[in-house]
Amino acid sequence: MEDLTHDLFLGGRLKIRQPRSGYRAGVDPVLLAAAVPARTGQSVLDLGCGVGAASLCLGARVPGLSLFGVELQDGYAELARRNAAENGIDLVVTGADLAALPVDLRARSFDHVIANPPYFLRAQGSAAPDAGRETALAEATPLTLWVETATRRLAPGGWLTLIQRAERLPELLAALDTRLGSVDLLPLAPRVGRPAKLVILRARKGARGTFRLHSPLILHEGSRHERDADSYTPAVSAVLRHAAALPWPGR
């Protein structure tokens, strides 16, 4: 990949190279990383890590993590390694299909597994002209396999944190089984009075807490877009600009 942009994340704390065309990380991996309840010294596996945006945002917020990523596309995996090195964050990236993880990863368990699976079913809509964007956005691996792989790699008491489109919530919840409990669901709504377009799910391996559906987190102020600038709410702006943790209702 030679035609790259060099984009700033977290108010300039991170500089991430990514393809000018193809799949490009936006605010979604930043919000995902901000929702992970990680602590210094813990281990994190990022399934489908792309250019490393979510892992690097998490590493910038919480120092001293052991970060691992799995990425199917070799070009994106190499960019993730390059981005990690250029930002001074340790991230071990393995080029592999999550359906066939290498032995060394299957032998490990992690305190956290995070994922931003493709949002769209390949049976619906038209394919993207760029192969990398198509692979990143359109599902070839079933969502159930993403959840199963994550669950297997979690240590007892470990956390799964995942972001997905709201329309696929029934499928996502159906993929959970009794190994995961204390499921929290945080809808992300673009504005007050608008339906949520994304959801962040957190669940804990071996926990027995009840399911909780929280009030939506509102991303933008006002009822509509009125000016040529972002209008993020203060809480979301703190996440995107200052590497703050995502406000998460307590249990």
Tab-separated table of C-alpha atoms in Angstrom:
chain	number	residue	atom	x	y	z
A	1	MET	CA	0.000	0.000	0.000
A	2	GLU	CA	1.686	3.195	-1.183
A	3	ASP	CA	-1.189	5.696	-1.555
A	4	LEU	CA	-1.656	6.520	2.117
A	5	THR	CA	-2.896	9.368	4.263
A	6	HIS	CA	-1.430	10.259	7.656
A	7	ASP	CA	-4.381	11.023	9.918
A	8	LEU	CA	-4.526	12.419	13.435
A	9	PHE	CA	-6.502	10.668	16.170
A	10	LEU	CA	-7.149	11.603	19.796
A	11	GLY	CA	-6.411	15.274	19.248
A	12	GLY	CA	-3.075	14.511	17.619
A	13	ARG	CA	-1.845	12.004	20.181
A	14	LEU	CA	-1.797	9.378	17.435
A	15	LYS	CA	-0.799	9.622	13.784
A	16	ILE	CA	-2.166	6.704	11.803
A	17	ARG	CA	-1.362	5.817	8.222
A	18	GLN	CA	-4.213	4.302	6.238
A	19	PRO	CA	-5.157	3.817	2.585
A	20	ARG	CA	-6.423	6.886	0.790
A	21	SER	CA	-9.046	4.649	-0.829
A	22	GLY	CA	-10.442	1.493	0.700
A	23	TYR	CA	-11.487	0.995	4.294
A	24	ARG	CA	-10.602	3.975	6.504
A	25	ALA	CA	-10.897	4.082	10.279
A	26	GLY	CA	-13.167	6.826	11.606
A	27	VAL	CA	-14.754	7.464	14.982
A	28	ASP	CA	-16.111	3.921	15.446
A	29	PRO	CA	-12.816	2.255	16.520
A	30	VAL	CA	-12.096	5.253	18.773
A	31	LEU	CA	-15.425	4.813	20.549
A	32	LEU	CA	-14.847	1.063	20.767
A	33	ALA	CA	-11.453	1.561	22.405
A	34	ALA	CA	-12.882	4.111	24.823
A	35	ALA	CA	-15.488	1.583	26.007
A	36	VAL	CA	-12.956	-1.087	27.027
A	37	PRO	CA	-12.581	-1.305	30.837
A	38	ALA	CA	-8.881	-2.190	30.613
A	39	ARG	CA	-6.274	-1.604	33.317
A	40	THR	CA	-2.504	-1.347	33.152
A	41	GLY	CA	-0.883	-4.781	32.973
A	42	GLN	CA	-3.800	-6.515	31.254
A	43	SER	CA	-3.811	-8.238	27.862
A	44	VAL	CA	-6.017	-7.328	24.888
A	45	LEU	CA	-6.768	-9.160	21.641
A	46	ASP	CA	-8.190	-7.092	18.765
A	47	LEU	CA	-9.981	-9.295	16.225
A	48	GLY	CA	-9.906	-7.785	12.735
A	49	CYS	CA	-7.614	-4.965	13.852
A	50	GLY	CA	-7.273	-3.282	10.437
A	51	VAL	CA	-4.598	-0.571	10.553
A	52	GLY	CA	-4.589	-0.813	14.358
A	53	ALA	CA	-6.760	2.211	15.181
A	54	ALA	CA	-8.743	0.691	18.067
A	55	SER	CA	-5.744	-1.012	19.672
A	56	LEU	CA	-3.577	2.089	19.412
A	57	CYS	CA	-6.313	4.342	20.812
A	58	LEU	CA	-6.674	1.956	23.732
A	59	GLY	CA	-2.907	1.807	24.220
A	60	ALA	CA	-2.714	5.606	24.195
A	61	ARG	CA	-5.380	5.829	26.913
A	62	VAL	CA	-4.180	2.951	29.122
A	63	PRO	CA	-0.391	2.540	29.337
A	64	GLY	CA	1.260	-0.803	29.977
A	65	LEU	CA	-1.175	-3.063	28.127
A	66	SER	CA	-0.107	-6.181	26.249
A	67	LEU	CA	-1.760	-5.575	22.872
A	68	PHE	CA	-2.306	-8.210	20.194
A	69	GLY	CA	-4.120	-7.902	16.880
A	70	VAL	CA	-5.361	-10.312	14.222
A	71	GLU	CA	-5.926	-9.072	10.682
A	72	LEU	CA	-6.880	-11.065	7.591
A	73	GLN	CA	-5.554	-8.615	4.977
A	74	ASP	CA	-1.758	-8.551	4.805
A	75	GLY	CA	-1.529	-4.922	3.697
A	76	TYR	CA	-3.611	-3.713	6.626
A	77	ALA	CA	-1.706	-5.942	9.053
A	78	GLU	CA	1.584	-4.426	7.913
A	79	LEU	CA	0.168	-0.923	8.296
A	80	ALA	CA	-0.934	-1.787	11.849
A	81	ARG	CA	2.632	-2.839	12.675
A	82	ARG	CA	4.006	0.332	11.115
A	83	ASN	CA	1.509	2.538	12.929
A	84	ALA	CA	2.317	0.898	16.248
A	85	ALA	CA	6.052	1.412	15.752
A	86	GLU	CA	5.671	5.040	14.646
A	87	ASN	CA	3.473	5.832	17.658
A	88	GLY	CA	5.706	4.042	20.147
A	89	ILE	CA	3.035	1.558	21.224
A	90	ASP	CA	3.750	-2.168	21.417
A	91	LEU	CA	1.235	-4.096	19.308
A	92	VAL	CA	1.863	-7.636	18.080
A	93	VAL	CA	-0.083	-8.165	14.846
A	94	THR	CA	-0.699	-11.603	13.359
A	95	GLY	CA	-1.865	-11.979	9.779
A	96	ALA	CA	-4.537	-14.661	10.012
A	97	ASP	CA	-8.188	-15.515	9.537
A	98	LEU	CA	-10.007	-15.416	12.864
A	99	ALA	CA	-11.659	-18.688	11.812
A	100	ALA	CA	-8.210	-20.333	11.822
A	101	LEU	CA	-6.080	-18.641	14.454
A	102	PRO	CA	-2.466	-19.850	14.707
A	103	VAL	CA	-1.512	-22.201	17.503
A	104	ASP	CA	0.265	-19.582	19.608
A	105	LEU	CA	-2.870	-17.443	19.825
A	106	ARG	CA	-5.130	-20.431	20.470
A	107	ALA	CA	-2.872	-21.311	23.400
A	108	ARG	CA	-3.390	-17.916	25.041
A	109	SER	CA	-6.229	-16.297	26.909
A	110	PHE	CA	-6.801	-12.560	27.260
A	111	ASP	CA	-8.296	-10.151	29.772
A	112	HIS	CA	-10.086	-8.346	26.944
A	113	VAL	CA	-11.148	-9.157	23.405
A	114	ILE	CA	-12.345	-6.281	21.243
A	115	ALA	CA	-13.856	-6.315	17.766
A	116	ASN	CA	-15.405	-4.085	15.127
A	117	PRO	CA	-16.838	-6.778	12.803
A	118	PRO	CA	-18.036	-5.894	9.282
A	119	TYR	CA	-21.327	-4.047	9.472
A	120	PHE	CA	-23.065	-5.394	6.389
A	121	LEU	CA	-24.191	-8.796	5.164
A	122	ARG	CA	-22.559	-9.681	1.860
A	123	ALA	CA	-25.853	-11.129	0.601
A	124	GLN	CA	-27.281	-7.592	0.690
A	125	GLY	CA	-26.209	-4.560	-1.355
A	126	SER	CA	-23.442	-4.086	-3.902
A	127	ALA	CA	-19.793	-4.897	-3.431
A	128	ALA	CA	-17.390	-2.011	-2.820
A	129	PRO	CA	-15.009	-1.365	-5.748
A	130	ASP	CA	-11.961	-1.495	-3.452
A	131	ALA	CA	-11.151	-5.034	-2.284
A	132	GLY	CA	-9.838	-3.920	1.105
A	133	ARG	CA	-12.935	-1.845	1.821
A	134	GLU	CA	-15.172	-4.700	0.695
A	135	THR	CA	-13.485	-7.167	3.051
A	136	ALA	CA	-13.591	-4.744	5.965
A	137	LEU	CA	-17.224	-3.687	5.563
A	138	ALA	CA	-19.013	-6.747	4.170
A	139	GLU	CA	-19.293	-9.899	6.205
A	140	ALA	CA	-17.813	-13.135	4.901
A	141	THR	CA	-17.228	-14.609	8.371
A	142	PRO	CA	-20.543	-14.945	10.268
A	143	LEU	CA	-21.047	-12.685	13.262
A	144	THR	CA	-21.598	-15.812	15.355
A	145	LEU	CA	-18.011	-16.885	14.609
A	146	TRP	CA	-16.637	-13.525	15.697
A	147	VAL	CA	-18.394	-13.926	19.050
A	148	GLU	CA	-17.402	-17.580	19.404
A	149	THR	CA	-13.742	-16.850	18.680
A	150	ALA	CA	-13.756	-13.954	21.140
A	151	THR	CA	-15.412	-16.032	23.854
A	152	ARG	CA	-12.887	-18.847	23.482
A	153	ARG	CA	-9.950	-16.457	23.798
A	154	LEU	CA	-11.246	-14.712	26.915
A	155	ALA	CA	-9.831	-15.653	30.294
A	156	PRO	CA	-12.362	-16.307	33.083
A	157	GLY	CA	-13.674	-12.902	34.107
A	158	GLY	CA	-12.439	-11.368	30.849
A	159	TRP	CA	-14.395	-8.760	28.918
A	160	LEU	CA	-15.724	-8.795	25.371
A	161	THR	CA	-16.278	-5.302	23.928
A	162	LEU	CA	-17.765	-5.067	20.450
A	163	ILE	CA	-19.307	-2.367	18.231
A	164	GLN	CA	-21.928	-3.151	15.580
A	165	ARG	CA	-24.808	-1.598	13.657
A	166	ALA	CA	-28.059	-1.441	15.611
A	167	GLU	CA	-29.988	-3.268	12.892
A	168	ARG	CA	-27.880	-6.369	13.541
A	169	LEU	CA	-28.532	-6.400	17.277
A	170	PRO	CA	-30.873	-9.428	17.171
A	171	GLU	CA	-28.161	-11.461	15.445
A	172	LEU	CA	-25.517	-10.229	17.866
A	173	LEU	CA	-27.534	-11.120	20.968
A	174	ALA	CA	-28.387	-14.517	19.502
A	175	ALA	CA	-24.657	-15.220	19.170
A	176	LEU	CA	-24.126	-14.928	22.931
A	177	ASP	CA	-24.385	-18.010	25.109
A	178	THR	CA	-24.217	-18.815	28.819
A	179	ARG	CA	-20.420	-18.429	28.915
A	180	LEU	CA	-20.971	-14.658	28.767
A	181	GLY	CA	-22.983	-12.756	31.337
A	182	SER	CA	-23.496	-9.260	32.766
A	183	VAL	CA	-24.260	-8.097	29.229
A	184	ASP	CA	-24.426	-4.305	28.890
A	185	LEU	CA	-25.701	-2.655	25.733
A	186	LEU	CA	-25.069	1.019	25.016
A	187	PRO	CA	-26.870	2.448	21.944
A	188	LEU	CA	-25.155	5.316	20.119
A	189	ALA	CA	-27.622	7.832	18.694
A	190	PRO	CA	-26.493	10.610	16.341
A	191	ARG	CA	-28.756	13.236	17.950
A	192	VAL	CA	-31.558	13.592	20.496
A	193	GLY	CA	-34.730	12.058	19.100
A	194	ARG	CA	-32.902	10.066	16.427
A	195	PRO	CA	-32.770	6.262	16.452
A	196	ALA	CA	-29.479	4.637	17.416
A	197	LYS	CA	-27.368	3.594	14.446
A	198	LEU	CA	-24.654	1.780	16.406
A	199	VAL	CA	-24.458	-0.212	19.612
A	200	ILE	CA	-21.558	-1.112	21.865
A	201	LEU	CA	-21.880	-4.404	23.695
A	202	ARG	CA	-19.877	-5.414	26.747
A	203	ALA	CA	-20.086	-8.850	28.330
A	204	ARG	CA	-17.996	-10.740	30.867
A	205	LYS	CA	-16.959	-14.372	30.720
A	206	GLY	CA	-18.371	-16.375	33.585
A	207	ALA	CA	-20.380	-13.469	35.021
A	208	ARG	CA	-23.982	-13.938	36.099
A	209	GLY	CA	-25.308	-10.389	36.130
A	210	THR	CA	-28.532	-9.515	34.341
A	211	PHE	CA	-28.802	-7.988	30.887
A	212	ARG	CA	-28.918	-4.173	30.894
A	213	LEU	CA	-30.012	-1.897	28.065
A	214	HIS	CA	-28.795	1.630	28.769
A	215	SER	CA	-30.107	4.964	27.592
A	216	PRO	CA	-28.510	6.043	24.311
A	217	LEU	CA	-25.290	7.991	24.289
A	218	ILE	CA	-25.940	11.069	22.138
A	219	LEU	CA	-23.051	11.825	19.774
A	220	HIS	CA	-23.956	15.308	18.483
A	221	GLU	CA	-25.537	18.378	20.038
A	222	GLY	CA	-28.679	19.883	18.550
A	223	SER	CA	-31.479	18.363	16.532
A	224	ARG	CA	-29.725	18.764	13.167
A	225	HIS	CA	-26.430	19.634	11.532
A	226	GLU	CA	-26.320	23.430	11.299
A	227	ARG	CA	-22.691	24.434	10.688
A	228	ASP	CA	-19.601	23.316	8.844
A	229	ALA	CA	-17.858	21.890	11.907
A	230	ASP	CA	-18.293	18.966	14.217
A	231	SER	CA	-20.930	19.266	16.935
A	232	TYR	CA	-19.976	16.453	19.285
A	233	THR	CA	-21.365	16.486	22.793
A	234	PRO	CA	-18.787	17.273	25.507
A	235	ALA	CA	-18.541	13.635	26.625
A	236	VAL	CA	-17.952	12.363	23.093
A	237	SER	CA	-15.560	15.201	22.283
A	238	ALA	CA	-13.515	14.261	25.347
A	239	VAL	CA	-13.230	10.720	23.975
A	240	LEU	CA	-12.298	11.778	20.448
A	241	ARG	CA	-10.025	14.715	21.288
A	242	HIS	CA	-8.578	13.939	24.700
A	243	ALA	CA	-8.447	10.115	24.910
A	244	ALA	CA	-11.044	10.003	27.688
A	245	ALA	CA	-12.877	6.811	28.599
A	246	LEU	CA	-16.405	6.501	27.258
A	247	PRO	CA	-18.990	7.381	29.916
A	248	TRP	CA	-20.429	4.004	30.867
A	249	PRO	CA	-23.314	3.548	33.307
A	250	GLY	CA	-22.300	1.553	36.361
A	251	ARG	CA	-23.868	-1.636	37.602
